[in-house]
Every structure is written in C-alpha cells, then in structure tokens.
Short mmCIF file of C-alpha atoms in Angstrom, two decimals:
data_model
loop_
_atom_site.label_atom_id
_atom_site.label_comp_id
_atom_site.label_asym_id
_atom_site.label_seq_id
_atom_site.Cartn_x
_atom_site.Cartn_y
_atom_site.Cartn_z
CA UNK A 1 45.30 49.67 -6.82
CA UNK A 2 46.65 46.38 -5.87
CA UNK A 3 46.50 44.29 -2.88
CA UNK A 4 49.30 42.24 -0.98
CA UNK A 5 48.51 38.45 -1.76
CA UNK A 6 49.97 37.40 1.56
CA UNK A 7 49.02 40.02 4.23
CA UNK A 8 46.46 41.80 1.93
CA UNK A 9 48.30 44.74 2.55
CA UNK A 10 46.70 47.65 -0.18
CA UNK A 11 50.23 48.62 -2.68
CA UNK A 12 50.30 51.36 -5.46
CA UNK A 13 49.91 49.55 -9.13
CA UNK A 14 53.72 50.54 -9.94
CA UNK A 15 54.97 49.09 -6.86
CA UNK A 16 57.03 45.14 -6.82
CA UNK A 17 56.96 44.94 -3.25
CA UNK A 18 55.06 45.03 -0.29
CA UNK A 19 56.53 47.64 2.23
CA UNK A 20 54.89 45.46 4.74
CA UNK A 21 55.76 41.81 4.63
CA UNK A 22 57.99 42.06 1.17
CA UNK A 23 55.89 39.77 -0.46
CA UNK A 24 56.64 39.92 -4.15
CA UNK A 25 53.65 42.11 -5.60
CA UNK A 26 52.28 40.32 -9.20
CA UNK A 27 49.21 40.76 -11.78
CA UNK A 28 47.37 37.81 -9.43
CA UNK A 29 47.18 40.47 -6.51
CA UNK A 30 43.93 38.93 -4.93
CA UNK A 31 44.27 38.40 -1.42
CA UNK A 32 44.28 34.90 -0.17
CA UNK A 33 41.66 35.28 2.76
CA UNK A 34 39.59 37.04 -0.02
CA UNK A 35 40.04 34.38 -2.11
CA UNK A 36 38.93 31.85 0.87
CA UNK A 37 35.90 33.69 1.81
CA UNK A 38 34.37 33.38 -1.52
CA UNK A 39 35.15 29.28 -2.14
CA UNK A 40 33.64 29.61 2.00
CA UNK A 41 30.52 31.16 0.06
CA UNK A 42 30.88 28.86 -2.42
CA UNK A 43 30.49 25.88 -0.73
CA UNK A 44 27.58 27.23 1.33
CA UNK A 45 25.51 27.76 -1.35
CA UNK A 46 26.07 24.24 -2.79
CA UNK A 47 25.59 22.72 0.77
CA UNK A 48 22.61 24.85 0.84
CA UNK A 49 20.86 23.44 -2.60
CA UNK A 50 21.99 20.00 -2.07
CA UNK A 51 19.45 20.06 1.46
CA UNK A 52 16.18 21.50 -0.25
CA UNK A 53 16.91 18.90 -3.04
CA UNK A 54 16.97 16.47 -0.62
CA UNK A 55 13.85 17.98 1.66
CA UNK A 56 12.39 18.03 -2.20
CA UNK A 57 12.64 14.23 -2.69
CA UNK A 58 11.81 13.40 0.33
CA UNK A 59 8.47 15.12 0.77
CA UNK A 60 7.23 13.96 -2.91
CA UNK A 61 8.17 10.51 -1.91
CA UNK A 62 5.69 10.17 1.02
CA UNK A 63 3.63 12.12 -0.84
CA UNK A 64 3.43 9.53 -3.33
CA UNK A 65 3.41 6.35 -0.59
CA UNK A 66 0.61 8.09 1.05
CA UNK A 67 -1.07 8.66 -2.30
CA UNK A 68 -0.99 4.77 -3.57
CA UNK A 69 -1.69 3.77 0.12
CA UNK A 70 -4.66 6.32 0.12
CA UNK A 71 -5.47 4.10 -3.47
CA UNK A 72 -5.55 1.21 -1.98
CA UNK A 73 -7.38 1.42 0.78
CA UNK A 74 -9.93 3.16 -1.57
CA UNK A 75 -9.99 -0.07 -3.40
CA UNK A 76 -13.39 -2.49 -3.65
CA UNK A 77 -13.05 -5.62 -1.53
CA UNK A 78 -14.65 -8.26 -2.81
CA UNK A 79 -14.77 -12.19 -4.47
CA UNK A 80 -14.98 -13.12 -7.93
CA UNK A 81 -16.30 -16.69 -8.86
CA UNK A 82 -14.36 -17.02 -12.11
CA UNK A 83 -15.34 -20.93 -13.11
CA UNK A 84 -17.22 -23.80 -12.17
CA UNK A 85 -15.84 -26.84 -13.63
CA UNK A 86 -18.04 -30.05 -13.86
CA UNK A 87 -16.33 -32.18 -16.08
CA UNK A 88 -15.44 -34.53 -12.55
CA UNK A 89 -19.27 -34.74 -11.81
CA UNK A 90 -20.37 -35.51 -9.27
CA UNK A 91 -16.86 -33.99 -8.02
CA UNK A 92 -17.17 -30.27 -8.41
CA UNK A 93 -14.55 -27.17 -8.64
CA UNK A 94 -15.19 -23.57 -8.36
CA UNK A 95 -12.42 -21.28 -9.48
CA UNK A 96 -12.21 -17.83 -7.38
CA UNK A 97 -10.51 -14.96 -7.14
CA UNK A 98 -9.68 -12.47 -3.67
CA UNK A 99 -9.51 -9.05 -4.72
CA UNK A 100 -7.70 -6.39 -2.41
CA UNK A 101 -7.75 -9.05 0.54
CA UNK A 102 -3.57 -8.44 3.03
CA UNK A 103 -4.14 -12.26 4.16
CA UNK A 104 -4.85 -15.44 2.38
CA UNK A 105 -7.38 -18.24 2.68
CA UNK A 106 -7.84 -20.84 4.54
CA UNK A 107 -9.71 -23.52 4.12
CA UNK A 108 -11.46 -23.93 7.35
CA UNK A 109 -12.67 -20.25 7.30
CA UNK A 110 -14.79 -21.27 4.02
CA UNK A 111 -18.15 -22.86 3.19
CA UNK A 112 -20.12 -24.11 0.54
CA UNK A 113 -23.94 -24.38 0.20
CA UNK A 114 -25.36 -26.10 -2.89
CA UNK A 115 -29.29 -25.47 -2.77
CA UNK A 116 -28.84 -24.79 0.90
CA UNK A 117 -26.65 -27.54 1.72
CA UNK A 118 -23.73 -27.16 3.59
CA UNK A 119 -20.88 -29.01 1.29
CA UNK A 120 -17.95 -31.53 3.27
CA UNK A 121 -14.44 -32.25 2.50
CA UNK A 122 -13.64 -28.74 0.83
CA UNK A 123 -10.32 -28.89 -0.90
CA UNK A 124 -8.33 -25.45 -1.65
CA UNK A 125 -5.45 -25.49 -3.93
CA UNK A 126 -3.75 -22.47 -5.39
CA UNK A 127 -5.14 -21.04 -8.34
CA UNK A 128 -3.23 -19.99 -11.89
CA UNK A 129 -2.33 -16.19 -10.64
CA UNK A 130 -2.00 -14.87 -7.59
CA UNK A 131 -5.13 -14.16 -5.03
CA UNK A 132 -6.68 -16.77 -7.40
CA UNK A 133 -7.59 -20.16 -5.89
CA UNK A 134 -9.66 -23.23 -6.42
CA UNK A 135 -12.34 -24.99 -4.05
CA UNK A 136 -13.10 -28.96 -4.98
CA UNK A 137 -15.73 -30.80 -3.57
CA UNK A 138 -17.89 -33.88 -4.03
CA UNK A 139 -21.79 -32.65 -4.12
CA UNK A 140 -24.06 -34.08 -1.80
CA UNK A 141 -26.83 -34.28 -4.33
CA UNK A 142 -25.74 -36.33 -7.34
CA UNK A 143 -29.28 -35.73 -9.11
CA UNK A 144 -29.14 -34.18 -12.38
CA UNK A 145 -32.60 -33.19 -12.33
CA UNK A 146 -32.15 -29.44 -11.67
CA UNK A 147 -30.27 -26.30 -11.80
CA UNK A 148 -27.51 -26.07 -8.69
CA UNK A 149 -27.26 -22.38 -6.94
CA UNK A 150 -23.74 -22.21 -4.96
CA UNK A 151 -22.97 -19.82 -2.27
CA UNK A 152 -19.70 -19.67 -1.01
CA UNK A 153 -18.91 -17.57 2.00
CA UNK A 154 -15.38 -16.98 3.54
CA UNK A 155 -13.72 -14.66 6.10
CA UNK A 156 -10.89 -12.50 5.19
CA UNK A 157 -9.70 -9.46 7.55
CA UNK A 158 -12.00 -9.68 9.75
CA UNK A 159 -14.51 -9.33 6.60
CA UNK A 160 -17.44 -11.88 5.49
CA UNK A 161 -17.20 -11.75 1.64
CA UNK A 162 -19.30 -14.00 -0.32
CA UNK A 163 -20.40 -14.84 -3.55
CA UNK A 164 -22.87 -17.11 -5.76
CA UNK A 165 -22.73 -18.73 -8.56
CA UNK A 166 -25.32 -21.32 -10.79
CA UNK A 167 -24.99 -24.40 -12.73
CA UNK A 168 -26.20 -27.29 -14.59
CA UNK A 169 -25.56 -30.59 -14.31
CA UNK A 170 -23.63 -32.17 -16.69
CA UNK A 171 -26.92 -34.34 -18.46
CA UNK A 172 -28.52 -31.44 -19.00
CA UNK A 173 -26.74 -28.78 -20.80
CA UNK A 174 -23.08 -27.93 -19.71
CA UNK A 175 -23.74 -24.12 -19.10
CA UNK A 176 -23.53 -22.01 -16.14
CA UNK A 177 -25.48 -18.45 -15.35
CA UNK A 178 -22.86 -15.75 -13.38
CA UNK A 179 -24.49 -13.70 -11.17
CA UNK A 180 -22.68 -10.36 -10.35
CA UNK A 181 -21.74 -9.85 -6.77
CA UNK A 182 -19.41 -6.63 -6.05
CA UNK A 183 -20.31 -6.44 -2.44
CA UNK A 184 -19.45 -8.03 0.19
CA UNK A 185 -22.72 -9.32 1.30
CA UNK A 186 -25.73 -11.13 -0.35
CA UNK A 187 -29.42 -10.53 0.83
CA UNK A 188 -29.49 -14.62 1.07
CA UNK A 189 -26.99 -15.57 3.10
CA UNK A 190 -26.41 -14.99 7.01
CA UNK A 191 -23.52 -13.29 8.06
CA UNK A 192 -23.23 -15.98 11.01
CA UNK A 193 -23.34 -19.21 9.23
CA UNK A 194 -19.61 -19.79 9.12
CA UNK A 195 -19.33 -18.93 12.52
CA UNK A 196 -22.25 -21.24 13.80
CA UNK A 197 -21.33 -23.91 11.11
CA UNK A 198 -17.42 -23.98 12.69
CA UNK A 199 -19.47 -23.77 16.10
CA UNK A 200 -20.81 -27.39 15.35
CA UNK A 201 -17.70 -28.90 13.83
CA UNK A 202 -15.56 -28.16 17.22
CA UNK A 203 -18.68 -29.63 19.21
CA UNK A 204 -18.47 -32.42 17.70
CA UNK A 205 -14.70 -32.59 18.14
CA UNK A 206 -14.59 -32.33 21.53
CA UNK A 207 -17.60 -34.70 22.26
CA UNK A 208 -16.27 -37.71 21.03
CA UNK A 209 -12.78 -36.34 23.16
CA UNK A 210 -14.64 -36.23 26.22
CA UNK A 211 -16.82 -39.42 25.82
CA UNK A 212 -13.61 -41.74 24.64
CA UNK A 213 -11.49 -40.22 27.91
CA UNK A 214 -14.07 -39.26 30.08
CA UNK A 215 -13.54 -36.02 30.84
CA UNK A 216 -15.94 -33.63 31.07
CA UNK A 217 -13.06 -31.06 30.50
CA UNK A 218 -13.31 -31.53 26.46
CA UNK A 219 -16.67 -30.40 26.19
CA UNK A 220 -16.34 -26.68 28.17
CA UNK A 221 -15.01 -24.71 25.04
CA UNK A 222 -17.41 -25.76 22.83
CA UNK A 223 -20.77 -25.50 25.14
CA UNK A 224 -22.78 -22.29 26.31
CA UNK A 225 -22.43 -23.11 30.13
CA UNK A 226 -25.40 -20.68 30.50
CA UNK A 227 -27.29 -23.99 29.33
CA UNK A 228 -28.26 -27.41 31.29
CA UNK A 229 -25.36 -29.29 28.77
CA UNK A 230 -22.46 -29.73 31.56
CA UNK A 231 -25.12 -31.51 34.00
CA UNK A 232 -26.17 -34.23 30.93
CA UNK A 233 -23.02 -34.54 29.75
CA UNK A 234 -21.34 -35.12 33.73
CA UNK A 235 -24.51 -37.92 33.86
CA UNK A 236 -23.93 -39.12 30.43
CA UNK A 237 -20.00 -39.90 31.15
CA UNK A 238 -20.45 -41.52 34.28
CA UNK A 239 -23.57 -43.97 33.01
CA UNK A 240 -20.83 -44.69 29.25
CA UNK A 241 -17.92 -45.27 32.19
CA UNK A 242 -19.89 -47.74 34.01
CA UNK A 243 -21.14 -49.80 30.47
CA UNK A 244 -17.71 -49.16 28.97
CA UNK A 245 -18.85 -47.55 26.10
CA UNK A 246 -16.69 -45.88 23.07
CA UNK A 247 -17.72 -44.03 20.52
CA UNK A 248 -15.91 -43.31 17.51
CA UNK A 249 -17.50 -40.31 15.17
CA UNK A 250 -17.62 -41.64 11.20
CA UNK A 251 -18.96 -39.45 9.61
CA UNK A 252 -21.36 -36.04 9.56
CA UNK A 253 -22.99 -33.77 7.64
CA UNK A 254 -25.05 -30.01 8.58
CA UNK A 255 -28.08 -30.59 7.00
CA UNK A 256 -29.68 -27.55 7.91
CA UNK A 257 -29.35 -23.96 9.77
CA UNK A 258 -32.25 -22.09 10.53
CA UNK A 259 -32.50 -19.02 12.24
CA UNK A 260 -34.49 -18.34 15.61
CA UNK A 261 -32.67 -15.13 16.28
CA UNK A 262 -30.04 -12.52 15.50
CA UNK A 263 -28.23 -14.39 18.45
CA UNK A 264 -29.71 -17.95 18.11
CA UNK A 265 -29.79 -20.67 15.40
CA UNK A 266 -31.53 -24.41 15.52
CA UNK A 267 -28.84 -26.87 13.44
CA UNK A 268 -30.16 -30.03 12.12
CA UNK A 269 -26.94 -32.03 11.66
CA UNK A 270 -26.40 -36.29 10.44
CA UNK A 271 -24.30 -38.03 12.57
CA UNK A 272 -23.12 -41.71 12.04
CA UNK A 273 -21.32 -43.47 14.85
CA UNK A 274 -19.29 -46.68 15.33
CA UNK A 275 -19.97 -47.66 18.95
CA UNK A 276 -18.72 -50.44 21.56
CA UNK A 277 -20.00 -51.72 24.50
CA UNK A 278 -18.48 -53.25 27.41
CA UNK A 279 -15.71 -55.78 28.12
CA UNK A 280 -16.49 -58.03 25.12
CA UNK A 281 -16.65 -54.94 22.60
CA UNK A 282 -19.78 -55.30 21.16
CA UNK A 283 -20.46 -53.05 18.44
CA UNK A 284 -22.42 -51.23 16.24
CA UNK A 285 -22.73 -48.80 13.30
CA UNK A 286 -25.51 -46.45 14.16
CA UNK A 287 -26.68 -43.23 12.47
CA UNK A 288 -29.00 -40.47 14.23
CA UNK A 289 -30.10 -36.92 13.53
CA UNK A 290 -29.39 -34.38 15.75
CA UNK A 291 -30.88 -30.91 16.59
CA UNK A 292 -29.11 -28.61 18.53
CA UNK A 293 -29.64 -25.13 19.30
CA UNK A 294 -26.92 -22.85 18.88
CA UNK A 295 -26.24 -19.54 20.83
CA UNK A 296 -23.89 -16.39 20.65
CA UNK A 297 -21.86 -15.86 23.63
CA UNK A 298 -19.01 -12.88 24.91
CA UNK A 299 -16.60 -15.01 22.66
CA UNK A 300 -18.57 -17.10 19.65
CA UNK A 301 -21.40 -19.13 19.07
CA UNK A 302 -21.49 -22.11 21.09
CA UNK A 303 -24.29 -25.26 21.39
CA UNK A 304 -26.14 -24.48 24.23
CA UNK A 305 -28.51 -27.51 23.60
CA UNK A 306 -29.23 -30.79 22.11
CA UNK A 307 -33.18 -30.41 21.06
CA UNK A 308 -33.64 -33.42 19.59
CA UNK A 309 -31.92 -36.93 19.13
CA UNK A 310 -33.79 -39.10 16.52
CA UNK A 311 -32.12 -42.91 16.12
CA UNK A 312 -32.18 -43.32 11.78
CA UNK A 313 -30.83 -46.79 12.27
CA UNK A 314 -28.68 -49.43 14.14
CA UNK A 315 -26.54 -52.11 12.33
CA UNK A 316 -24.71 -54.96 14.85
CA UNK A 317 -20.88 -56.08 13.83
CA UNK A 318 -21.28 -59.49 13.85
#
C-alpha cells in the first residue's frame, strides 16, 4: 500500500494518482508530515543529549573547584626559614618562605629577636620565587663570642606564624643549625609580642606629636585612658609650653618585654632625645630608659603607664 506524499491520502500500489488531491503517486510515497514528525523526533533527541552533556560538565566542574578548594584549605600553614646569610656581618639576612598564606607581608607586621632582642630597621625585599622573601637587618650585638638564636614572628590572615632559626658568627665557624618548625606557634615566643611591640612604636609616635604641638589629642589612641596617663601628660604639656621645650625623638630601641599577665606586659625600652629649651634654644642630646607597662584593651594593647624613667646621660650642644 502506498500513501499520498501531499495529503497522505492511503492509494492502491498500482495506482499513479491520488483520487484525492491528484498528486502524482511515485516509489518515494512517504508522507511529508510523516516525514516531519520524525526529523521533529529527531531533533528532540539531539536537543535532549546536548542538555545532560552540558548538566554533565557542569556538575564535574564544581565538583572539581570544590575538590582543589577543599585541598587547599586542607593545606599546612606555616613559615620556612630557608637561609641566613652572614657574609655582611654585622648586617644580617634571613631568607623565608610563606607557605599557603592569600595575603602578603608587610614589613611592619614582622619582628625579629636575636637572643631576646627585639631587632630595628627591618628591611623586606622580595625573595627569588614567589611567597619567598628576605628580611635584612643590622644586629644589635656585634660580639662574636656566641651562638645567635633568631625568632621571627609575623602576622598573616589574621594568623601569628613564627619560626626560629640559629647561627654563628662569622669568627667562629660559618655554620648554622635549622630547627624544624611546621606549626604555627613556638612554646618560646608570646603570641602578643608583635602586638605590644607595635603598641610601643605608635606611643612613641604620637608622644613626640603631642609634646612638639601641644596637644594632648596625639596621645589618646595610643594610651589606656583607664590609666592616670592623660592627667601627666595634660600637666606635662602645659609645664614644656611654658619653658618652650621641643623634643625631637633620635633614636630607640625595645630592650625588653616581660610578661605580668595574659593581658599585661612591663616594656623596658632606650630612648635618646634631642631636646631644646626656651627662646634661646638651648639644647641637648639626652638618653633615658624607660619602663612602661602595657595593657590589652576592647581594641589592642595600649601603654597604660610609664613605671619608670631613669636619665642614662645628658650631653649640652655647645
């Protein structure tokens, strides 16, 4: 039996053409809205497998981000000290490396102890690879009598990761002793050294801003105003605004941190001072040693103190 191609019509096999529209009847006698339907099916089926390819792809794809994301949070955080290079000596530089650390470092959020002694003028310069960096610094103990232990301490993320690290000086013999650290915390160091040590630094900032404009102003972000600091200080700027007196901050140096509490820390710090006095600007270099007592407030660790004040020495300008 065949089948009208243009009004599907059914026609007997001998017949040429359709009683019903005339349409000449041929061996291709496949209706044409048959022959739609099926490239209709067609295409369905290919739209159809194209989608759950693509559903396919996508789902292994975030499978896969997830997976490495899953990876790398999984991954130890920690600081390497690769090197310790003392040809310079006495200028010193320690080669490290940041492993699984988002941010980079900066130099103020760093310190160096050598034997307990906070380290100045920290320079940090890029290092051969990436997350690699190096820390120079001139030691504050030239002698070459004895081994050096370095601890260096710096926040990343929100983290404390720190490391040490042990050498000779360069009369004795060049070598240096690695000690494995693949924490983030030694049993030596405090956790709130960095914090109390930058707690000092901005002190000391803002002191010399509020005794050279006297303003008592300066001072308030750096105090605990829990403590008896704002009444000395308001005395202390009206006596220096009556003598004329300037102050100029030279130089300084932590010399020690010791800890009273979880939330409170005496810091013995060197301070040396070019100062003038009155109208005819006289002067003088003069060096003292300061003890303050540091305390942890809603926001940081602030000075809430000055314990002791002890004059070292006192040289006139002529």
């Amino acid at each position: 039996m065949k089948y009208c191609k243009k009004c599907g019509n059914e026609v007997s096999d001998n017949i040429k053409f359709c009683p019903k529209c005339g349409e000449l009847i041929n061996s291709n006698n496949t209706p044409n809205n048959i022959v739609n339907k099926k490239r209709k099916i067609g295409l369905k089926i290919a739209l159809i497998s194209v989608i759950l390819i693509l559903i396919f792809s996508v789902s292994a794809g975030v499978a896969y981000i997830k997976q490495n994301a899953s990876h790398k949070d999984d991954a130890t955080k920690n600081m390497e000290i690769l090197n310790v290079d003392i040809d310079k000596y006495p200028e010193v530089t320690v080669s490290i490396k940041i492993n699984n650390y988002a941010n980079k470092i900066n130099v103020k959020n760093i310190t160096i102890k050598e034997n307990d002694a906070f380290q100045k003028d920290l320079k940090l310069s890029d290092g051969v690879n990436d997350n690699e960096y190096a820390i120079s610094y001139k030691t504050s103990d030239e002698s070459t009598s004895s081994e050096k232990n370095i601890k260096i301490a710096c926040t990343l993320d929100n983290d404390e990761v720190t490391a040490e690290y042990s050498y000779t000086p360069p009369e004795k013999k060049q070598t240096v002793d690695k000690k494995s650290n693949s924490s983030n915390s030694v049993n030596t160091y405090d956790n709130n050294e960095i914090k109390v040590k930058n707690s000092i630094e901005d002190y000391e900032s803002a002191y010399i801003r509020m005794i050279n404009s006297k303003n008592i102003d300066y001072i308030k972000g750096s105090i605990d105003l829990s403590g008896g600091l704002i009444s000395e200080f308001t005395s202390l700027i009206k006596n220096y605004s009556e003598q004329q007196i300037e102050e100029e901050l030279v130089s300084h140096k932590i010399e020690d941190i010791k800890k009273i509490s979880n939330s409170e820390y005496q810091v013995t710090v060197y301070e040396k001072y070019y100062i003038s006095y009155g109208k005819n600007k006289t002067s003088s270099y003069t060096d003292f040693r300061d003890t303050y007592v540091v305390r942890s407030t809603a926001s940081d660790f602030k000075v809430y103190s000055i314990k002791d004040v002890v004059q070292i020495s006192s040289k006139t300008n002529p």
